[in-house]
C-alpha cells in the first residue's frame, strides 16, 4: 500500500495555499496527515497535487481572543493536550483530546485537520458542536466565519469550497467554574467513538442550573447539538431526574446502523452517555472552580 | 517549489542524511528501503498497528503516516538508535528480554520507540497509564502482560539510573 503519485507543494502563507488550490486541479490540503495518509495509502484519495500546510506561518497558535479561545488549524492535538490555556479556559476540550487517537497520532494530528475531515465520531468536532464554535475560513475573496453547525455538509464532507482553507477555530469560553463532562464508548481506548457525549453546565447563586449544553458525536452523519437541553434544564436543581429528562431528548436523534452498532443501540448509548456526562459536569460545577 | 521528487535533509539516529526522494515515499519506506534500517516494521500501512512508530524530533509518530518530505529538517530516531552503544542495550530492551516482552518481535520496535517517549514524559507510570500509552500498538503474541511488566520494570531501572540513559 503506497500513496499514488502526486506533486507536492509547500506554500509559506495562507494566501499562497488558497492561490494553489484555485489554480491546481484535483488538489488536497495536507495538515497532520493522520486521516489523509491512510486514505492515500489505501488510494481512497488520489489527488494530483498535495499542498502541505506545515510551513504556512501563523497557523500553529493557541490564543485568547474576545473572551474566547482561538486555535490555529495546524495546532497539533498534542499541543492542545498540554496547553495550560485550554485546560483553564476550555476544560471540555482538554478532557476530550485524550480520547483522540493515540499518542503517536496526536503528536502529528492537527485540530484543523480533524475538523475538516468531518468524521462524525471524532472528538474535536463534538466539542465544537457543544460549545457552538466558529470556524474561520480563507478563500480567494477573503475570510469568512461560520458557526460549526453549518460546517459539516454530510458524512465525511465539509462545506469548504474547493479553493478554501480552514485557518482556525474559535471556541467561546464558559464562565469560570462551569462544569464539563466528556464521555465516550469505543471498542478500545483511542478508537473513534461509537457514540460520545459532551456536556457543559453552569450554576447560579441558588445552586440551580443557569446554563446547559449537550452534543452527541458518532451517532449520525455529523455531531449534533441537542439545543433543547437548555430549556429542559435551566432553572432546575441539578438532580438525576433533571439530567435523565435532558438525556431522554437524545432518544430521537438521527443514528445510523453499521458493523459496530445499530442505530437503536447508538440512540441508547447517546442517552446513557449524556446522563453520565451531565452528572460529571454537575459534580464539577458544584465543586467550584478547579 | 513543486514536483514529484525533492531533496531532504534529515538526521537519522545521529547521522545527517541528505537525500533526493520521491515525494510520495513514506517515511517508513525511506527508512527501510533507502537507508536499510529495517528494524522499523510495517504491519498495516494505514496507521492502525503502530509497528512502524519512530521518534520525530523526540515525539512518537507512525512512519507509515508521514511522507519522507514531511520529515525534512527533522531528527529521526528508529529502534536501531535507542541503545546507548552497539554493545549495550537500552534499559527498555533489557527489561523486554527479562520479562518476555516479545515473542515474534514484529511489534517490538514500535512499542520500544513509543515507550522511550512515554517514560521520558512520565518516569513513574501506573500500569493503567502504560496500557493506555501502548494502546496504539498491536501485539498478537504476548497478550501484553509481559510488555507491561517490562515497561514498568524499565521505568524503575531508568529512575534508578537517574535518567543517565536516554
Short mmCIF file of C-alpha atoms in Angstrom, two decimals:
data_model
loop_
_atom_site.label_atom_id
_atom_site.label_comp_id
_atom_site.label_asym_id
_atom_site.label_seq_id
_atom_site.Cartn_x
_atom_site.Cartn_y
_atom_site.Cartn_z
CA UNK A 1 0.00 0.00 0.00
CA UNK A 2 1.72 3.12 -1.23
CA UNK A 3 0.38 6.60 -1.93
CA UNK A 4 -0.43 7.28 -5.58
CA UNK A 5 1.82 9.70 -7.47
CA UNK A 6 1.22 13.40 -6.88
CA UNK A 7 3.04 16.71 -6.96
CA UNK A 8 3.94 18.21 -3.61
CA UNK A 9 3.65 21.89 -2.73
CA UNK A 10 4.82 23.76 0.35
CA UNK A 11 3.21 27.21 0.49
CA UNK A 12 4.52 29.64 3.10
CA UNK A 13 1.28 31.60 3.57
CA UNK A 14 -2.46 31.02 3.61
CA UNK A 15 -2.83 33.30 0.56
CA UNK A 16 -0.34 31.15 -1.32
CA UNK A 17 -2.21 27.98 -0.30
CA UNK A 18 -5.51 29.50 -1.47
CA UNK A 19 -3.92 30.52 -4.78
CA UNK A 20 -2.57 26.99 -5.27
CA UNK A 21 -5.99 25.48 -4.54
CA UNK A 22 -7.52 27.85 -7.09
CA UNK A 23 -5.03 27.11 -9.83
CA UNK A 24 -4.44 23.36 -9.49
CA UNK A 25 -6.87 20.62 -10.46
CA UNK A 26 -7.59 17.80 -8.02
CA UNK A 27 -5.55 19.23 -5.16
CA UNK A 28 -5.81 18.24 -1.49
CA UNK A 29 -4.53 20.00 1.61
CA UNK A 30 -2.23 18.05 3.91
CA UNK A 31 -2.35 19.05 7.59
CA UNK A 32 -1.15 16.42 10.08
CA UNK A 33 -1.89 13.59 7.67
CA UNK A 34 -3.35 11.20 10.22
CA UNK A 35 -6.53 10.70 8.18
CA UNK A 36 -5.33 11.71 4.71
CA UNK A 37 -2.25 9.47 4.74
CA UNK A 38 -4.27 6.27 5.35
CA UNK A 39 -6.63 7.41 2.59
CA UNK A 40 -3.65 7.92 0.27
CA UNK A 41 -2.07 4.59 1.24
CA UNK A 42 -5.35 2.80 0.54
CA UNK A 43 -5.90 5.02 -2.51
CA UNK A 44 -9.32 6.17 -1.38
CA UNK A 45 -7.86 9.59 -2.14
CA UNK A 46 -5.91 10.09 -5.37
CA UNK A 47 -5.03 13.77 -5.58
CA UNK A 48 -2.78 15.07 -8.35
CA UNK A 49 -1.45 17.72 -6.01
CA UNK A 50 -0.78 17.69 -2.30
CA UNK A 51 -0.49 21.08 -0.62
CA UNK A 52 1.30 20.75 2.72
CA UNK A 53 0.26 23.39 5.25
CA UNK A 54 3.14 22.59 7.61
CA UNK A 55 5.23 25.58 6.52
CA UNK A 56 2.41 28.12 6.43
CA UNK A 57 3.20 30.77 9.01
CA UNK A 58 0.79 31.62 11.82
CA UNK A 59 -1.48 28.56 11.88
CA UNK A 60 0.05 26.95 14.96
CA UNK A 61 -1.04 29.32 17.74
CA UNK A 62 -3.46 28.99 20.66
CA UNK A 63 -4.55 32.50 21.72
CA UNK A 64 -7.19 34.25 23.78
CA UNK A 65 -9.45 36.49 21.67
CA UNK A 66 -12.68 38.35 22.60
CA UNK A 67 -13.12 36.31 25.76
CA UNK A 68 -12.74 33.04 23.88
CA UNK A 69 -10.00 30.77 22.64
CA UNK A 70 -8.70 30.79 19.08
CA UNK A 71 -6.87 27.67 17.96
CA UNK A 72 -4.93 27.67 14.68
CA UNK A 73 -5.70 24.92 12.20
CA UNK A 74 -2.19 23.47 12.38
CA UNK A 75 -2.02 23.26 16.17
CA UNK A 76 -1.12 19.65 16.92
CA UNK A 77 -3.59 17.71 19.06
CA UNK A 78 -0.72 17.00 21.43
CA UNK A 79 -0.19 20.75 21.94
CA UNK A 80 -3.86 21.11 22.89
CA UNK A 81 -3.38 18.29 25.41
CA UNK A 82 -0.55 20.17 27.10
CA UNK A 83 -1.93 23.71 26.75
CA UNK A 84 -2.46 25.47 30.06
CA UNK A 85 -4.88 27.91 28.35
CA UNK A 86 -7.01 25.05 27.04
CA UNK A 87 -7.08 23.36 30.43
CA UNK A 88 -8.05 26.59 32.20
CA UNK A 89 -10.49 28.12 29.71
CA UNK A 90 -11.87 25.10 27.91
CA UNK A 91 -11.55 22.02 30.13
CA UNK A 92 -14.08 20.14 27.98
CA UNK A 93 -11.62 20.16 25.08
CA UNK A 94 -8.75 19.23 27.41
CA UNK A 95 -10.74 16.19 28.57
CA UNK A 96 -11.91 15.16 25.10
CA UNK A 97 -8.48 15.45 23.47
CA UNK A 98 -7.23 12.47 25.49
CA UNK A 99 -9.69 10.31 23.55
CA UNK A 100 -8.38 11.44 20.16
CA UNK A 101 -6.47 8.54 18.62
CA UNK A 102 -3.25 7.55 20.30
CA UNK A 103 -0.16 9.37 21.49
CA UNK A 104 1.55 8.64 18.14
CA UNK A 105 -1.29 10.15 16.11
CA UNK A 106 -1.91 13.12 18.46
CA UNK A 107 1.76 14.08 18.04
CA UNK A 108 1.10 14.65 14.32
CA UNK A 109 -2.67 15.15 14.02
CA UNK A 110 -3.98 18.71 13.95
CA UNK A 111 -7.09 20.46 15.22
CA UNK A 112 -7.94 21.85 11.77
CA UNK A 113 -7.37 18.52 10.08
CA UNK A 114 -9.74 16.77 12.45
CA UNK A 115 -12.47 19.35 11.84
CA UNK A 116 -12.02 19.49 8.07
CA UNK A 117 -12.08 15.69 7.82
CA UNK A 118 -15.63 15.83 9.23
CA UNK A 119 -15.75 12.43 10.87
CA UNK A 120 -18.89 12.44 12.97
CA UNK A 121 -17.26 10.16 15.54
CA UNK A 122 -14.25 12.44 16.05
CA UNK A 123 -14.00 14.11 19.44
CA UNK A 124 -12.87 17.62 18.45
CA UNK A 125 -15.91 18.26 16.21
CA UNK A 126 -18.19 17.03 19.00
CA UNK A 127 -16.64 19.57 21.38
CA UNK A 128 -17.10 22.23 18.65
CA UNK A 129 -20.79 21.36 18.46
CA UNK A 130 -21.30 21.58 22.24
CA UNK A 131 -19.53 24.93 22.52
CA UNK A 132 -21.04 26.40 19.33
CA UNK A 133 -17.58 27.03 17.92
CA UNK A 134 -16.95 29.28 14.96
CA UNK A 135 -14.84 28.12 12.03
CA UNK A 136 -12.69 30.69 10.24
CA UNK A 137 -12.13 30.04 6.57
CA UNK A 138 -10.00 31.83 3.99
CA UNK A 139 -10.70 31.82 0.28
CA UNK A 140 -9.88 33.84 -2.82
CA UNK A 141 -12.15 36.72 -1.81
CA UNK A 142 -11.01 36.98 1.80
CA UNK A 143 -12.09 35.31 5.01
CA UNK A 144 -15.45 34.28 6.42
CA UNK A 145 -16.61 32.78 9.68
CA UNK A 146 -19.35 30.22 10.01
CA UNK A 147 -20.93 28.53 13.03
CA UNK A 148 -19.74 24.95 13.45
CA UNK A 149 -23.26 23.58 12.92
CA UNK A 150 -23.14 24.84 9.32
CA UNK A 151 -19.72 23.33 8.66
CA UNK A 152 -20.45 19.62 8.06
CA UNK A 153 -22.22 19.02 4.75
CA UNK A 154 -22.66 15.27 5.13
CA UNK A 155 -20.75 12.17 6.13
CA UNK A 156 -17.01 12.98 5.83
CA UNK A 157 -17.93 16.11 3.86
CA UNK A 158 -17.39 19.70 4.89
CA UNK A 159 -18.91 22.82 3.43
CA UNK A 160 -15.47 24.14 2.49
CA UNK A 161 -15.32 25.27 -1.14
CA UNK A 162 -12.56 23.59 -3.17
CA UNK A 163 -10.44 26.77 -3.02
CA UNK A 164 -10.88 27.47 0.69
CA UNK A 165 -8.62 26.78 3.67
CA UNK A 166 -9.81 26.25 7.24
CA UNK A 167 -7.48 28.54 9.20
CA UNK A 168 -8.73 28.47 12.77
CA UNK A 169 -11.33 27.51 15.27
CA UNK A 170 -12.87 29.92 17.77
CA UNK A 171 -14.27 28.48 20.99
CA UNK A 172 -16.46 30.70 23.19
CA UNK A 173 -15.42 30.25 26.80
CA UNK A 174 -17.97 29.45 29.50
CA UNK A 175 -17.93 31.21 32.90
CA UNK A 176 -15.17 30.29 35.31
CA UNK A 177 -16.29 27.43 37.50
CA UNK A 178 -18.57 25.83 34.90
CA UNK A 179 -18.73 22.06 34.83
CA UNK A 180 -17.84 19.85 31.89
CA UNK A 181 -18.13 16.17 31.11
CA UNK A 182 -16.96 14.16 28.11
CA UNK A 183 -17.98 10.51 27.84
CA UNK A 184 -17.31 8.08 25.06
CA UNK A 185 -18.00 4.48 24.17
CA UNK A 186 -15.43 2.82 21.88
CA UNK A 187 -14.17 -0.73 21.45
CA UNK A 188 -10.76 0.24 22.81
CA UNK A 189 -9.15 3.43 24.03
CA UNK A 190 -8.09 5.56 21.09
CA UNK A 191 -10.60 4.22 18.59
CA UNK A 192 -13.16 6.53 17.10
CA UNK A 193 -16.19 6.79 19.32
CA UNK A 194 -19.19 4.64 18.54
CA UNK A 195 -21.02 7.40 20.39
CA UNK A 196 -19.68 10.25 22.50
CA UNK A 197 -21.35 12.92 24.64
CA UNK A 198 -20.03 16.36 25.58
CA UNK A 199 -21.88 18.26 28.30
CA UNK A 200 -21.50 21.70 29.90
CA UNK A 201 -23.29 23.18 32.91
CA UNK A 202 -23.23 26.48 34.76
CA UNK A 203 -24.82 27.05 38.16
CA UNK A 204 -26.41 30.21 39.58
CA UNK A 205 -26.26 31.62 43.11
CA UNK A 206 -29.18 29.46 44.25
CA UNK A 207 -27.37 26.31 43.19
CA UNK A 208 -29.67 25.79 40.22
CA UNK A 209 -28.74 25.22 36.61
CA UNK A 210 -28.08 28.53 34.86
CA UNK A 211 -26.86 27.27 31.51
CA UNK A 212 -26.59 23.88 29.83
CA UNK A 213 -25.32 22.40 26.58
CA UNK A 214 -25.01 18.92 25.12
CA UNK A 215 -23.59 17.47 21.92
CA UNK A 216 -23.61 13.88 20.71
CA UNK A 217 -20.92 12.57 18.36
CA UNK A 218 -20.77 9.38 16.33
CA UNK A 219 -24.49 8.76 16.05
CA UNK A 220 -25.41 10.38 12.75
CA UNK A 221 -23.59 11.95 9.82
CA UNK A 222 -22.25 14.81 11.94
CA UNK A 223 -22.03 15.66 15.63
CA UNK A 224 -25.33 17.11 16.76
CA UNK A 225 -26.04 19.74 19.41
CA UNK A 226 -29.15 18.95 21.43
CA UNK A 227 -30.34 22.55 21.81
CA UNK A 228 -33.45 21.55 23.76
CA UNK A 229 -31.45 20.59 26.86
CA UNK A 230 -31.11 24.29 27.63
CA UNK A 231 -34.88 24.77 28.06
CA UNK A 232 -35.18 21.43 29.82
CA UNK A 233 -32.51 22.16 32.41
CA UNK A 234 -32.25 25.89 33.06
CA UNK A 235 -33.76 26.84 36.42
CA UNK A 236 -33.92 23.25 37.65
CA UNK A 237 -31.94 21.77 40.51
CA UNK A 238 -29.02 19.57 39.46
CA UNK A 239 -30.80 16.31 40.19
CA UNK A 240 -30.67 12.98 38.46
CA UNK A 241 -34.30 13.29 37.21
CA UNK A 242 -33.44 16.57 35.51
CA UNK A 243 -30.39 15.13 33.78
CA UNK A 244 -32.27 11.96 32.85
CA UNK A 245 -35.01 14.09 31.27
CA UNK A 246 -32.36 16.04 29.35
CA UNK A 247 -30.64 12.83 28.25
CA UNK A 248 -34.00 11.49 27.02
CA UNK A 249 -34.01 14.30 24.47
CA UNK A 250 -31.38 12.23 22.62
CA UNK A 251 -33.77 9.36 22.01
CA UNK A 252 -34.99 10.76 18.70
CA UNK A 253 -31.68 11.71 17.12
CA UNK A 254 -30.56 10.52 13.72
CA UNK A 255 -28.40 7.43 14.22
CA UNK A 256 -27.03 5.03 11.63
CA UNK A 257 -26.50 1.27 11.56
CA UNK A 258 -23.08 -0.10 10.73
CA UNK A 259 -20.83 -3.05 11.54
CA UNK A 260 -20.10 -1.60 15.00
CA UNK A 261 -23.57 -0.84 16.27
CA UNK A 262 -27.20 -0.49 15.26
CA UNK A 263 -28.90 2.89 15.18
CA UNK A 264 -31.11 1.76 18.05
CA UNK A 265 -28.06 0.92 20.15
CA UNK A 266 -26.44 4.24 19.25
CA UNK A 267 -29.52 6.12 20.48
CA UNK A 268 -29.39 4.08 23.68
CA UNK A 269 -25.70 4.94 24.12
CA UNK A 270 -26.42 8.62 23.48
CA UNK A 271 -28.89 8.70 26.38
CA UNK A 272 -26.64 6.79 28.76
CA UNK A 273 -23.53 8.79 27.92
CA UNK A 274 -25.42 12.10 28.07
CA UNK A 275 -26.63 11.27 31.57
CA UNK A 276 -23.11 10.36 32.66
CA UNK A 277 -21.64 13.49 31.07
CA UNK A 278 -24.20 15.75 32.77
CA UNK A 279 -23.64 14.02 36.12
CA UNK A 280 -19.89 14.55 35.82
CA UNK A 281 -20.34 18.16 34.67
CA UNK A 282 -22.65 18.88 37.59
CA UNK A 283 -20.28 17.50 40.21
CA UNK A 284 -17.54 19.67 38.75
CA UNK A 285 -19.78 22.75 38.58
CA UNK A 286 -20.80 22.50 42.24
CA UNK A 287 -17.26 21.54 43.18
CA UNK A 288 -16.33 25.12 42.29
CA UNK A 289 -13.56 26.36 40.04
CA UNK A 290 -10.81 23.79 39.55
CA UNK B 1 8.57 24.59 -5.12
CA UNK B 2 6.69 21.70 -6.64
CA UNK B 3 7.46 18.42 -8.34
CA UNK B 4 7.50 14.69 -7.82
CA UNK B 5 10.95 14.45 -6.24
CA UNK B 6 12.54 16.62 -3.63
CA UNK B 7 15.81 16.90 -1.72
CA UNK B 8 15.52 16.44 2.06
CA UNK B 9 17.95 16.79 4.95
CA UNK B 10 17.24 14.61 7.94
CA UNK B 11 19.25 13.35 10.87
CA UNK B 12 18.65 9.65 11.46
CA UNK B 13 19.99 8.09 14.65
CA UNK B 14 22.50 10.91 14.90
CA UNK B 15 23.73 10.70 11.31
CA UNK B 16 22.88 13.59 8.95
CA UNK B 17 21.42 12.42 5.61
CA UNK B 18 20.85 14.40 2.50
CA UNK B 19 18.70 12.50 0.02
CA UNK B 20 16.65 13.05 -3.11
CA UNK B 21 13.30 11.31 -2.58
CA UNK B 22 10.09 10.73 -4.49
CA UNK B 23 7.53 12.96 -2.75
CA UNK B 24 5.07 10.08 -2.37
CA UNK B 25 7.63 7.94 -0.49
CA UNK B 26 6.54 7.32 3.09
CA UNK B 27 8.98 7.94 5.92
CA UNK B 28 8.76 4.21 6.73
CA UNK B 29 9.84 3.18 3.24
CA UNK B 30 12.53 5.85 3.23
CA UNK B 31 14.00 4.42 6.44
CA UNK B 32 13.69 0.79 5.38
CA UNK B 33 14.47 0.87 1.69
CA UNK B 34 16.69 3.90 1.21
CA UNK B 35 18.61 3.73 4.48
CA UNK B 36 18.35 -0.03 5.08
CA UNK B 37 17.01 0.49 8.61
CA UNK B 38 14.69 -2.50 8.55
CA UNK B 39 14.19 -2.51 12.33
CA UNK B 40 11.17 -0.31 11.68
CA UNK B 41 8.42 -2.73 10.71
CA UNK B 42 5.40 -2.19 8.52
CA UNK B 43 2.28 -4.03 9.57
CA UNK B 44 -0.87 -2.36 8.32
CA UNK B 45 0.43 0.71 6.45
CA UNK B 46 -2.61 2.71 7.41
CA UNK B 47 -1.87 3.80 10.94
CA UNK B 48 -3.59 1.14 12.99
CA UNK B 49 -0.93 -1.33 14.18
CA UNK B 50 1.79 1.01 15.45
CA UNK B 51 4.64 -1.29 14.35
CA UNK B 52 6.29 1.49 12.32
CA UNK B 53 6.46 4.00 15.18
CA UNK B 54 9.63 6.12 15.21
CA UNK B 55 10.57 9.29 17.06
CA UNK B 56 10.36 12.52 15.07
CA UNK B 57 12.11 15.31 16.97
CA UNK B 58 11.68 13.12 20.04
CA UNK B 59 7.93 12.62 19.56
CA UNK B 60 6.49 9.24 18.59
CA UNK B 61 4.89 9.12 15.16
CA UNK B 62 3.72 6.46 12.76
CA UNK B 63 6.21 6.46 9.92
CA UNK B 64 3.62 4.97 7.53
CA UNK B 65 1.51 8.10 8.08
CA UNK B 66 4.29 10.52 7.23
CA UNK B 67 5.88 11.29 3.92
CA UNK B 68 9.66 11.40 3.90
CA UNK B 69 9.40 15.00 2.63
CA UNK B 70 7.46 15.95 5.78
CA UNK B 71 10.49 14.87 7.81
CA UNK B 72 12.72 17.44 6.09
CA UNK B 73 14.90 19.16 8.74
CA UNK B 74 13.74 16.68 11.41
CA UNK B 75 15.68 14.47 13.77
CA UNK B 76 14.55 10.84 13.49
CA UNK B 77 15.26 8.04 15.95
CA UNK B 78 14.44 4.49 14.96
CA UNK B 79 14.70 1.35 17.10
CA UNK B 80 18.28 0.99 15.83
CA UNK B 81 19.09 4.28 17.53
CA UNK B 82 17.71 3.85 21.04
CA UNK B 83 20.54 1.80 22.57
CA UNK B 84 23.43 3.85 24.01
CA UNK B 85 26.02 1.82 22.05
CA UNK B 86 26.42 -1.23 19.86
CA UNK B 87 27.16 -3.47 22.84
CA UNK B 88 24.80 -2.01 25.45
CA UNK B 89 21.04 -2.32 25.28
CA UNK B 90 18.63 0.43 26.31
CA UNK B 91 17.10 -0.38 29.74
CA UNK B 92 13.77 -0.91 27.94
CA UNK B 93 15.35 -3.51 25.67
CA UNK B 94 16.91 -5.28 28.67
CA UNK B 95 13.59 -5.29 30.50
CA UNK B 96 11.78 -6.66 27.43
CA UNK B 97 14.28 -9.51 27.31
CA UNK B 98 13.94 -10.23 31.02
CA UNK B 99 10.14 -10.14 31.08
CA UNK B 100 9.39 -11.92 27.80
CA UNK B 101 8.05 -8.67 26.44
CA UNK B 102 8.23 -10.09 22.95
CA UNK B 103 7.64 -13.32 21.15
CA UNK B 104 7.77 -12.92 17.38
CA UNK B 105 9.18 -9.42 17.74
CA UNK B 106 7.21 -7.82 14.93
CA UNK B 107 5.53 -5.17 17.10
CA UNK B 108 8.54 -4.65 19.36
CA UNK B 109 10.28 -1.81 17.52
CA UNK B 110 7.15 0.31 17.56
CA UNK B 111 6.45 -0.43 21.20
CA UNK B 112 10.02 0.37 22.26
CA UNK B 113 10.07 3.71 20.47
CA UNK B 114 6.64 4.57 21.87
CA UNK B 115 7.80 3.73 25.39
CA UNK B 116 11.06 5.68 25.07
CA UNK B 117 8.97 8.82 24.63
CA UNK B 118 6.38 7.79 27.21
CA UNK B 119 8.87 7.05 30.00
CA UNK B 120 10.68 10.31 29.26
CA UNK B 121 7.39 12.20 29.78
CA UNK B 122 6.15 10.01 32.62
CA UNK B 123 9.02 8.35 34.54
CA UNK B 124 6.73 6.80 37.20
CA UNK B 125 3.68 5.49 35.35
CA UNK B 126 0.91 3.32 36.73
CA UNK B 127 0.06 0.05 35.00
CA UNK B 128 -3.05 1.68 33.57
CA UNK B 129 -1.03 4.53 32.12
CA UNK B 130 1.36 2.07 30.46
CA UNK B 131 -1.59 0.21 28.93
CA UNK B 132 -3.02 3.48 27.61
CA UNK B 133 0.39 4.51 26.23
CA UNK B 134 0.69 1.32 24.15
CA UNK B 135 -2.99 1.21 23.18
CA UNK B 136 -1.95 2.25 19.68
CA UNK B 137 0.37 -0.74 19.26
CA UNK B 138 -1.00 -4.14 18.34
CA UNK B 139 0.72 -7.28 19.65
CA UNK B 140 -0.73 -10.62 18.59
CA UNK B 141 1.62 -12.89 20.61
CA UNK B 142 2.12 -11.78 24.17
CA UNK B 143 -1.27 -10.71 25.45
CA UNK B 144 0.58 -7.54 26.54
CA UNK B 145 1.27 -8.67 30.10
CA UNK B 146 5.00 -9.20 29.51
CA UNK B 147 5.18 -5.86 27.72
CA UNK B 148 3.50 -4.03 30.58
CA UNK B 149 5.74 -5.76 33.14
CA UNK B 150 8.80 -4.86 31.09
CA UNK B 151 7.74 -1.23 30.75
CA UNK B 152 7.16 -0.86 34.48
CA UNK B 153 10.49 -2.53 35.25
CA UNK B 154 12.29 -0.35 32.70
CA UNK B 155 10.74 2.72 34.32
CA UNK B 156 12.19 1.59 37.65
CA UNK B 157 15.62 0.93 36.08
CA UNK B 158 15.63 4.31 34.39
CA UNK B 159 14.68 6.07 37.62
CA UNK B 160 17.46 4.24 39.47
CA UNK B 161 19.92 5.19 36.75
CA UNK B 162 18.89 8.78 37.49
CA UNK B 163 17.94 9.49 33.91
CA UNK B 164 21.54 8.76 32.81
CA UNK B 165 20.23 6.68 29.91
CA UNK B 166 18.10 8.38 27.28
#
